[in-house]
Short mmCIF file of C-alpha atoms and ligand atoms in Angstrom, two decimals:
data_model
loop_
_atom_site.label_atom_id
_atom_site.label_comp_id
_atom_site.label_asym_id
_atom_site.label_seq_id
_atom_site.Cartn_x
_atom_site.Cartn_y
_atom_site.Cartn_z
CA UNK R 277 5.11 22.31 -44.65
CA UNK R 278 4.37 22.38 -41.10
CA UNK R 279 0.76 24.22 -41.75
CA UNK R 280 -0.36 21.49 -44.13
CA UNK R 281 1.24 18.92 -41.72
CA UNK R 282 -0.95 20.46 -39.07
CA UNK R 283 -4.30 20.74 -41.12
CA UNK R 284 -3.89 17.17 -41.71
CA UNK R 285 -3.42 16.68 -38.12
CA UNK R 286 -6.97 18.59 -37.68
CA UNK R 287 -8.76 16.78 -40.10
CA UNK R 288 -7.80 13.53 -38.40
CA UNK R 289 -8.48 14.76 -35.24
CA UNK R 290 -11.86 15.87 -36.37
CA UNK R 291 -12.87 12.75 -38.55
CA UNK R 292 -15.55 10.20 -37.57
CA UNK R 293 -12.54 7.69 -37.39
CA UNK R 294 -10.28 8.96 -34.74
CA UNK R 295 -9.57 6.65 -32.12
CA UNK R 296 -6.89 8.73 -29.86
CA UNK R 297 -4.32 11.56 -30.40
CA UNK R 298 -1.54 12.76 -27.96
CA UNK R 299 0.21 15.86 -28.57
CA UNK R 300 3.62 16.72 -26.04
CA UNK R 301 7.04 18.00 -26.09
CA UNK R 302 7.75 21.52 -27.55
CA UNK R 303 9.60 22.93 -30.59
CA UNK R 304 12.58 24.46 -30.35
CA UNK R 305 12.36 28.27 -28.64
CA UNK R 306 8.63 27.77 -27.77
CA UNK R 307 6.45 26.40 -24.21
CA UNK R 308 3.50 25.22 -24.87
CA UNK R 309 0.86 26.28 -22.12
CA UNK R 310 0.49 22.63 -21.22
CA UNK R 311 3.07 19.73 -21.47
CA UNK R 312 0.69 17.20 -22.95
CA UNK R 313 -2.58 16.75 -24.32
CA UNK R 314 -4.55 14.37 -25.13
CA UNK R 315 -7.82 13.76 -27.63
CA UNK R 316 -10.02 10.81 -27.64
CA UNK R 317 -13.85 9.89 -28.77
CA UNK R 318 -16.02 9.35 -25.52
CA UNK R 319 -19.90 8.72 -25.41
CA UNK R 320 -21.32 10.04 -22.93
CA UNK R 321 -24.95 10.45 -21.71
CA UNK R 322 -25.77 13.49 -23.78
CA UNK R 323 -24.35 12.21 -26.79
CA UNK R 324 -20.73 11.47 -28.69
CA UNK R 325 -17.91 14.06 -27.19
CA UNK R 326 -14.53 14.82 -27.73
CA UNK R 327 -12.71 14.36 -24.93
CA UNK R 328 -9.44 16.36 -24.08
CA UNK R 329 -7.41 15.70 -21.17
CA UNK R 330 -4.40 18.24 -20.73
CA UNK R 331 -1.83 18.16 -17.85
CA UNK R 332 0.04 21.48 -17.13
CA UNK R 333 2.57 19.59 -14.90
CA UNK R 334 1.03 18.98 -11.86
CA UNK R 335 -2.28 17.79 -12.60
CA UNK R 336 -4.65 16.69 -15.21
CA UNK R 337 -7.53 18.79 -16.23
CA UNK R 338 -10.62 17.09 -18.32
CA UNK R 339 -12.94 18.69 -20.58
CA UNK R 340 -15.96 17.11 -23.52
CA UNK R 341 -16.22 19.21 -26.08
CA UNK R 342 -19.41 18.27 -28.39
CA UNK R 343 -19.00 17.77 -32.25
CA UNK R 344 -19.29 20.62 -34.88
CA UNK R 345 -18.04 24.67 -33.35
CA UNK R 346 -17.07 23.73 -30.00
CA UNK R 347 -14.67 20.84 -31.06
CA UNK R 348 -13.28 22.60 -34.06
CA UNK R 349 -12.43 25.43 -31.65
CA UNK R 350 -10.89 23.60 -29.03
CA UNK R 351 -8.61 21.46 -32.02
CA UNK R 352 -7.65 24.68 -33.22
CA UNK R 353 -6.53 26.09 -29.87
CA UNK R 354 -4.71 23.10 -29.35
CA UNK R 355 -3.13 22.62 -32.63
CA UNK R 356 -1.82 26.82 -31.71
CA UNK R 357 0.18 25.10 -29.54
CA UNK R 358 3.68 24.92 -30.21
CA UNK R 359 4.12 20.68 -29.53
CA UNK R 360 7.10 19.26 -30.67
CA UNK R 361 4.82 15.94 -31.47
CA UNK R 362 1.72 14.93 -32.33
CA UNK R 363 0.67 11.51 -32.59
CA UNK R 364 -3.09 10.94 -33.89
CA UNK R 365 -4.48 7.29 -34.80
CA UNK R 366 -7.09 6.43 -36.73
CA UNK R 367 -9.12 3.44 -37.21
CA UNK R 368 -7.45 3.39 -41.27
CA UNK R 369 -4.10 5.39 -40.03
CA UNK R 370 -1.13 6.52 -37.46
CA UNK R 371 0.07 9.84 -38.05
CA UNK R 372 3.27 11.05 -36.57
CA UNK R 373 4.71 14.52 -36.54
CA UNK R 374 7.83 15.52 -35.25
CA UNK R 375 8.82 19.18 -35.46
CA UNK R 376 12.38 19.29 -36.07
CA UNK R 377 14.41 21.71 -34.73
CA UNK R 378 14.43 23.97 -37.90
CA UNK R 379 10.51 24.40 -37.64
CA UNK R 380 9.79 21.98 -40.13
CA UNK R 381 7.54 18.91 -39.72
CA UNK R 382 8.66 15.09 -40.31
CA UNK R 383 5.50 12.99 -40.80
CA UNK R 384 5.22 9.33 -40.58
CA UNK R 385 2.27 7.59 -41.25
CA UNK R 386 1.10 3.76 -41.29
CA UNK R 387 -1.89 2.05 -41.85
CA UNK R 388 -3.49 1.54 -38.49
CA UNK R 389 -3.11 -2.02 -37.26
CA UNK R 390 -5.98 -4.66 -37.94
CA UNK R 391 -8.60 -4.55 -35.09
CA UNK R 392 -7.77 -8.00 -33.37
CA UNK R 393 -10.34 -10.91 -33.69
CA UNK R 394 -12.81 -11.35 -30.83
CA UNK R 395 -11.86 -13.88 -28.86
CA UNK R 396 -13.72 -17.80 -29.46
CA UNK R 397 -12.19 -19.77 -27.27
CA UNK R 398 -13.03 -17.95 -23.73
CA UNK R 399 -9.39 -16.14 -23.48
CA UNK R 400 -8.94 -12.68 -23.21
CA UNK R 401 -7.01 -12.02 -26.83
CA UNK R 402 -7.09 -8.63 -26.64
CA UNK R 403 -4.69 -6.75 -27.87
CA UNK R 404 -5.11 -3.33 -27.93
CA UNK R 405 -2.66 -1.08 -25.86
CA UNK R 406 -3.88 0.64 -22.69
CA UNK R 407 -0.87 3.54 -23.07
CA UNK R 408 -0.61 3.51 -26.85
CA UNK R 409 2.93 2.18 -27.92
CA UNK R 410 3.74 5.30 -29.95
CA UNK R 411 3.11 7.71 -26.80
CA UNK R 412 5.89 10.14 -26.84
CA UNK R 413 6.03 9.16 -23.18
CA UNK R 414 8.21 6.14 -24.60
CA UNK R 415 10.32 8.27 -26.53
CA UNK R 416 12.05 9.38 -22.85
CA UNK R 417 11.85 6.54 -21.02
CA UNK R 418 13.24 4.15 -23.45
CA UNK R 419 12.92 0.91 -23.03
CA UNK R 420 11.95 -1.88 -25.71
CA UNK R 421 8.97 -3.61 -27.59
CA UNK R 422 9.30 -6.33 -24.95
CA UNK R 423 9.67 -3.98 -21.85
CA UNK R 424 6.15 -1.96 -23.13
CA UNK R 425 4.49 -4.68 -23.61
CA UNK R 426 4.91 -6.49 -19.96
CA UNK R 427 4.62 -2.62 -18.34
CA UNK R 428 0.62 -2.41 -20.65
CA UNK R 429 0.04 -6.07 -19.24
CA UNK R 430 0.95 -4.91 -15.86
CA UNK R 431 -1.33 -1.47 -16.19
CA UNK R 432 -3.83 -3.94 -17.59
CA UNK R 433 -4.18 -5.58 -14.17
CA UNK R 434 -3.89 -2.47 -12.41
CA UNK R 435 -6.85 -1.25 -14.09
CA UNK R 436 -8.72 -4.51 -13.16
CA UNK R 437 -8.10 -3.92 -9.89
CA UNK R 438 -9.17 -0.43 -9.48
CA UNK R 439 -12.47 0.64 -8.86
CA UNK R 440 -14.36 3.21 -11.34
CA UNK R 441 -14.15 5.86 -8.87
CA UNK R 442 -10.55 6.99 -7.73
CA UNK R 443 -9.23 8.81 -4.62
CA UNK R 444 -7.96 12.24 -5.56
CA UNK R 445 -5.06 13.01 -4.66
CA UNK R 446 -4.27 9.31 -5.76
CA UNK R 447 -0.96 8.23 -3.83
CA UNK R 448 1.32 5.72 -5.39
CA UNK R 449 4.72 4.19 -4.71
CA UNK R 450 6.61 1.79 -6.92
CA UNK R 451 8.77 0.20 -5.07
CA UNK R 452 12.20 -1.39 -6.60
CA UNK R 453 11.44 1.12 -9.54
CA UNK R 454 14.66 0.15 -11.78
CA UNK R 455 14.71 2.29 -14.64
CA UNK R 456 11.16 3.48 -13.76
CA UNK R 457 9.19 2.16 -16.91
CA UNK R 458 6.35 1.04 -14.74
CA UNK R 459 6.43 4.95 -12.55
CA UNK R 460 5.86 6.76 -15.46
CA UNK R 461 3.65 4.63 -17.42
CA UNK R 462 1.55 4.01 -14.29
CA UNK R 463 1.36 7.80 -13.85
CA UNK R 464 0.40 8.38 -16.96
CA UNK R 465 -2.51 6.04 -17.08
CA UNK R 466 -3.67 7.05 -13.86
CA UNK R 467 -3.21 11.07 -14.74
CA UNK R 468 -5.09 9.94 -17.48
CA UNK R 469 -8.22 8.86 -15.54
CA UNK R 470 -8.83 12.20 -14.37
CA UNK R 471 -7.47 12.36 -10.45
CA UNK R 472 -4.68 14.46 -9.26
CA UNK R 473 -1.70 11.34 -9.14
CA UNK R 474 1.53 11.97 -6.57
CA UNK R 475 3.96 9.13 -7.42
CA UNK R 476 7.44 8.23 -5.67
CA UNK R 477 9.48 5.70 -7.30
CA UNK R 478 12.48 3.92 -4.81
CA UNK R 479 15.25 1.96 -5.52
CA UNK R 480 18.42 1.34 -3.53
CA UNK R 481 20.52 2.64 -6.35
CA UNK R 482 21.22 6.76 -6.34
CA UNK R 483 22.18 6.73 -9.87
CA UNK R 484 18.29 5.28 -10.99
CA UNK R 485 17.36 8.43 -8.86
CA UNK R 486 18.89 10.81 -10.48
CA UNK R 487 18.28 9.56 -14.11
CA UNK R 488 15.13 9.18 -13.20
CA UNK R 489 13.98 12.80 -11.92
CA UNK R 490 15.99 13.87 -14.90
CA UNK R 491 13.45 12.50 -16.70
CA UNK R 492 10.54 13.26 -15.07
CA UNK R 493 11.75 16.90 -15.41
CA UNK R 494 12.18 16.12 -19.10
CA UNK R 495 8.63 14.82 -19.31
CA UNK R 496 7.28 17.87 -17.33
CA UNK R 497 6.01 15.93 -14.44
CA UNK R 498 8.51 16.47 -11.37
CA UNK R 499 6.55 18.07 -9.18
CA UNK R 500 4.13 14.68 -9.44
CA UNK R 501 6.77 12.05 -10.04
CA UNK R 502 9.45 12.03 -7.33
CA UNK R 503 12.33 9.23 -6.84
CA UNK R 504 14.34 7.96 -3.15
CA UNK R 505 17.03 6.24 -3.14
CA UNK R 506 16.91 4.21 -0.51
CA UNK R 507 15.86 0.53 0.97
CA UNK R 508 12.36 -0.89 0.52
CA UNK R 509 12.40 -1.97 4.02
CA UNK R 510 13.47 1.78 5.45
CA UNK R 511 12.45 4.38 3.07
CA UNK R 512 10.03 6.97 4.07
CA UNK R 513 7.60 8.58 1.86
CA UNK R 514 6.23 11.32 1.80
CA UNK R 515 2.53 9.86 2.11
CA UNK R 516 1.32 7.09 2.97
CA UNK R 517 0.37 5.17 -0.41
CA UNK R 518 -2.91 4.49 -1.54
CA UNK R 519 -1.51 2.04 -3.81
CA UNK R 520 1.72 0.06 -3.94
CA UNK R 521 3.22 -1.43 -6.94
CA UNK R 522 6.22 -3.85 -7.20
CA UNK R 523 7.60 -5.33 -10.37
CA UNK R 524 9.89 -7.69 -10.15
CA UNK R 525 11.59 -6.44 -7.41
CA UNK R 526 14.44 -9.03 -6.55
CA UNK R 527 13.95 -12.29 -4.29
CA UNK R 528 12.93 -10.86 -1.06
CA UNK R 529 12.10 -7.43 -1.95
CA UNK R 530 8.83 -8.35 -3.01
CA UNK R 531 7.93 -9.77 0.56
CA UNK R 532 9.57 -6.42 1.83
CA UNK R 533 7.50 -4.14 -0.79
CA UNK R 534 3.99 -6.40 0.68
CA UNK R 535 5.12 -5.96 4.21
CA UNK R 536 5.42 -2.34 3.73
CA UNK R 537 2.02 -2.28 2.06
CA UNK R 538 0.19 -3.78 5.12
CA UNK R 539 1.85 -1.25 7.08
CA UNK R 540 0.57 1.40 5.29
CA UNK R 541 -2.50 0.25 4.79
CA UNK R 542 -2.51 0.56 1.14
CA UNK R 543 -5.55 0.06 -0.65
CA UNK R 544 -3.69 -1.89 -3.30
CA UNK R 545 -1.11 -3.87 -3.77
CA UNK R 546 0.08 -5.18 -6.88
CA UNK R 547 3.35 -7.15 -6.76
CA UNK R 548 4.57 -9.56 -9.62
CA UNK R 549 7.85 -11.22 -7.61
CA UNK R 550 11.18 -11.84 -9.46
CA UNK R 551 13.76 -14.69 -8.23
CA UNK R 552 12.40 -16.66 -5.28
CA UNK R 553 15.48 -17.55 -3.26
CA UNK R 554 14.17 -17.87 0.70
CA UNK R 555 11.97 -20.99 0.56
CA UNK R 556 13.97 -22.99 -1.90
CA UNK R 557 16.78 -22.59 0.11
CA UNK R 558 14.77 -23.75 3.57
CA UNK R 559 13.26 -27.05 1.38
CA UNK R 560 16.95 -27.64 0.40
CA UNK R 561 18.60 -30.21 2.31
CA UNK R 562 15.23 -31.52 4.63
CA UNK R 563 12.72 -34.03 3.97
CA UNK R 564 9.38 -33.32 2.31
CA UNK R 565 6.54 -34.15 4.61
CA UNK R 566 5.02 -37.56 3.65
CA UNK R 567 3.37 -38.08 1.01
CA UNK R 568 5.12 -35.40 -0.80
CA UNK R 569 8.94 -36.43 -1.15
CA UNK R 570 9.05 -36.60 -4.93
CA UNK R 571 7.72 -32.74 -4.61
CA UNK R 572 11.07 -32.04 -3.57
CA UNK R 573 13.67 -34.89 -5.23
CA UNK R 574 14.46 -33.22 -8.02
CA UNK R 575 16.48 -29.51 -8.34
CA UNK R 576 13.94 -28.02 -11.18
CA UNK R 577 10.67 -29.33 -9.27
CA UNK R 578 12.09 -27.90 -5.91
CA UNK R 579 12.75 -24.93 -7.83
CA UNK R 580 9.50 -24.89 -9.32
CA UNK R 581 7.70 -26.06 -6.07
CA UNK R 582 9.98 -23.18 -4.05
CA UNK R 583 8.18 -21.02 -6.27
CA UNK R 584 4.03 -21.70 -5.63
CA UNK R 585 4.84 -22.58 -1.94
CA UNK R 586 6.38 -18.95 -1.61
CA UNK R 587 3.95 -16.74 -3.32
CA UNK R 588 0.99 -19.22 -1.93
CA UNK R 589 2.33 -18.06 1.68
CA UNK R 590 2.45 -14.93 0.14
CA UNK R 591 -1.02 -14.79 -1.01
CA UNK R 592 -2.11 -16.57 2.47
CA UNK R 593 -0.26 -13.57 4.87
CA UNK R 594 -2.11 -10.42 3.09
CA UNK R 595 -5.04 -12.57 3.74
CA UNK R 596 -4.49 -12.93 7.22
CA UNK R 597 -4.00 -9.05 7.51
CA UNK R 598 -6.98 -8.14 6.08
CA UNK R 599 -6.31 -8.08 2.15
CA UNK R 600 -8.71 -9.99 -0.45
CA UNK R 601 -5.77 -11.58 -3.04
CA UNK R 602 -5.73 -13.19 -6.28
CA UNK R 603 -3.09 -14.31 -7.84
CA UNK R 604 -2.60 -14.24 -12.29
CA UNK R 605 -0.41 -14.17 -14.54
CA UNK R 606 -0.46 -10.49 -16.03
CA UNK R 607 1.02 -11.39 -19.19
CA UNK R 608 1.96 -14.64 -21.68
CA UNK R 609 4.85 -16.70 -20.06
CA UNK R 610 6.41 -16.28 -23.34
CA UNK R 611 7.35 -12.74 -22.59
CA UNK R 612 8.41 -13.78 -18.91
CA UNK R 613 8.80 -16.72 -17.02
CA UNK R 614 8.46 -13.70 -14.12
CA UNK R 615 4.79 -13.66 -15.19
CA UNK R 616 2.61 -14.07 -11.63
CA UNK R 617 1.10 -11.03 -10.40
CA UNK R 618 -0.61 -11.42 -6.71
CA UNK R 619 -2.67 -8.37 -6.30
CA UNK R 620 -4.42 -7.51 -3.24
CA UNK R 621 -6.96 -4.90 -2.01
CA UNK R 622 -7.48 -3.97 1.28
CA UNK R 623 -10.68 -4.94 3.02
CA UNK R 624 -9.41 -5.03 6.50
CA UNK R 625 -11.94 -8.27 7.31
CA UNK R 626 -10.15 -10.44 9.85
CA UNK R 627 -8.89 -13.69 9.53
CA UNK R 628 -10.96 -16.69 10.33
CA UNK R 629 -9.78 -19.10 12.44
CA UNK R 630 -9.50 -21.66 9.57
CA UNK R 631 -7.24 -19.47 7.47
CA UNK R 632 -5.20 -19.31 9.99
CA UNK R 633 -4.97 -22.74 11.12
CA UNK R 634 -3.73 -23.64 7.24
CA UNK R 635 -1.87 -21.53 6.76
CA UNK R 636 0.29 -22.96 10.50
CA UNK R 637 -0.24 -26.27 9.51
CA UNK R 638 1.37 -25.69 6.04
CA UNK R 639 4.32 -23.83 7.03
CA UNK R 640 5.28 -26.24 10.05
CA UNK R 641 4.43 -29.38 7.71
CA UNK R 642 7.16 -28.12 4.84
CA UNK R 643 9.39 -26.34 8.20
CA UNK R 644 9.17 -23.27 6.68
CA UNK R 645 8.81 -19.64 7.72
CA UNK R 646 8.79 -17.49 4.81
CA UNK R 647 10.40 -13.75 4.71
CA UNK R 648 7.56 -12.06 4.75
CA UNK R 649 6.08 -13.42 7.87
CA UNK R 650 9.18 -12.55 9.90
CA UNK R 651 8.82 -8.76 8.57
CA UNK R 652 5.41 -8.87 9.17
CA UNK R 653 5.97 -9.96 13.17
C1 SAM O 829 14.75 -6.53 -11.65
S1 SAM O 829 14.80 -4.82 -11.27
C2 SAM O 829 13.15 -4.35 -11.67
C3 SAM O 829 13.04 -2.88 -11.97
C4 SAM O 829 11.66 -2.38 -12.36
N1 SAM O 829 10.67 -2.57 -11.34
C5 SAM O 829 11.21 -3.01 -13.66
O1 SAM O 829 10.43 -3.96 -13.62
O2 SAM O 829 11.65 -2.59 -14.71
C6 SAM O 829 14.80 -4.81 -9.51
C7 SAM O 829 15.12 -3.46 -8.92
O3 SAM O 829 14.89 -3.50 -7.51
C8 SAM O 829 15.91 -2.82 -6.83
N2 SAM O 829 15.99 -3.37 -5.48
C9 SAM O 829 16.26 -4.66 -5.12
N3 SAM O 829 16.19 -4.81 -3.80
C10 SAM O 829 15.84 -3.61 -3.28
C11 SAM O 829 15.58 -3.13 -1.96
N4 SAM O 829 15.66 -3.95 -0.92
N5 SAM O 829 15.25 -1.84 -1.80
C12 SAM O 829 15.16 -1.02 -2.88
N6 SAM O 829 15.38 -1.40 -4.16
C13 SAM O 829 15.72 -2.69 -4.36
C14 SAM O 829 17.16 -3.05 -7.68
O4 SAM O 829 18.13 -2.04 -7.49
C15 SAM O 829 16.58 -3.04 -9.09
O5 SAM O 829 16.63 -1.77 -9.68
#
């Protein structure tokens, strides 16, 4: 059963049609050599490759195998592997095979899922996943339909942000990491793009620390994928990060996570903010500047209003210390209302004089001073 399971496998892996495949885990008794793999079509210069990216643990190692001998050999070595899964889709199918824990495989398969209509209207519709759905990555980490989708909108925009060409080692921290959806899945895409990736996830809760290096250890990636418990505004890293990620970490956490960024110096900074509690609470109870009293009348519009002013001030500080911002929504409010993302990359140019006469004339108009400016004094 589980030979013809696997020759299936290989044929799909070998076919014309083959869009990915990721093999991981192990069966039962058996290490496989490396504790993932991963197969996908590339084109390169000299022609159509198969390329197949396997991680031993610590880092990823790349290799483009052309069609015919050399790919058949490097499937078979692979499929000699003892993986507890393989996951292989197709542009007509998704094939899933577990290895049970007698030996024996389980296969699932499914017509593969329409290729989305291009887009008419000017909006990005596109749907495909950046870390397929079905990676066995999920299978550890948990989480929901809902949860992977925001986490591939979020790696969407982190891929928009980065250049072509990566640091190596590329240092990361995520930075109110919860239940660490966004560490691992972040690692894995980046992993996946070929650099070496050290990742430290913090959160002030112990227990999220040690569930979550239980799981990197499950997932075979401990030595890359480290957790702290510990403050955002005190922890020490190991490194300082190239890149600094921060989802929905609560009220002012975010403005601790971007004042720790300009610290380090990160390169990057990606930081979609949760609750905003810090301005509305300074609008509450003093008059709006003139014109703008009706701004401010009404609970939900000061709410609302709390909630541009803050990450506009937000946007407006990492400019003044030498970051280049925009600010999007990473994914369909419909999934979140929590759906801004201000992402910032480092280009250390100074303030102009301008800039920083707004951004003083805004904040002592409204009588503001926002969290994140005191940290940053
Ligand atoms: C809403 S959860 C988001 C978790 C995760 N980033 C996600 O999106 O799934 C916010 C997390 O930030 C953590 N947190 C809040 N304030 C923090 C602080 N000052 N330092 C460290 N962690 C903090 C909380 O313990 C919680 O796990």
């Amino acid at each position: 059963m589980l030979d013809d399971a696997l020759t299936e496998v290989r044929e799909l892996l070998l076919a014309p049609g083959l869009t990915r495949a990721v093999a991981a885990g192990r069966r039962r008794g058996f290490t496989p050599s490396v504790t993932r793999a991963e197969v996908r079509p590339v084109t390169l210069k000299g022609g159509p490759r198969l390329q197949i990216v396997t991680d031993d643990g610590s880092r990823p190692f790349t290799r483009n195998v052309a069609p015919g001998a050399e790919a058949s050999a490097a499937i078979d070595e692979l499929l000699a592997e003892p993986f507890g899964n393989w996951h292989v889709s197709t542009d007509t199918v998704t094939l899933q095979l577990r290895v049970t824990k007698k030996g024996e495989a389980q296969v699932h398969r499914a017509a593969a899922a329409p290729t989305p209509a291009p887009a008419t209207d000017g909006h990005d519709r596109q749907k495909q996943w950046l870390l397929d759905p079905g990676d066995p990555l999920f299978e550890v980490i948990g989480g929901n339909a809902a949860k992977r989708r925001q986490i591939d909108a979020f790696l969407r925009a982190l891929a928009a942000t980065l250049p072509s060409e990566l640091p190596s080692p590329l240092r990361v921290v995520d930075l109110g990491c919860g239940n660490a959806y966004l560490t691992f899945a972040a690692y894995r895409y980046l992993a996946g793009r070929g650099v070496s990736v050290q990742v430290v996830g913090v959160d002030v809760r112990e227990d999220q620390r040690v569930r979550n290096t239980a799981v990197a250890e499950r997932l075979g990636c401990a030595d890359d994928v480290t957790f702290v418990a510990g403050t955002i505004e005190e922890v020490s890293l190991p490194f300082e990060p190239d890149l600094v990620l921060a989802l929905h970490a609560c009220d002012t956490a975010t403005d601790q996570a971007l004042a720790r960024a300009v610290e380090w110096r990160a390169q990057w900074t990606l930081a979609a903010p949760c609750c905003h509690h810090d301005i509305a609470a300074q609008l509450k109870g003093r008059p709006a500047p003139a014109p703008f009293g009706e701004l401010t009348r009404h609970a939900i519009m000061r709410e609302r209003f709390a909630d541009v002013l803050t990450d506009s001030l937000r946007a407006a500080l990492l400019r003044l210390n030498g970051y280049k911002v925009e600010v999007v929504e990473f994914i369909d409010s419909a999934h979140t209302p929590r759906n801004l993302l201000l992402r910032a990359r480092r280009t250390s140019t100074p303030p102009t004089e301008a800039q920083q006469a707004e951004y003083e004339s805004l904040t002592s108009e409204w009588g503001v001073t926002p969290a994140l400016e005191k940290m940053l004094r």
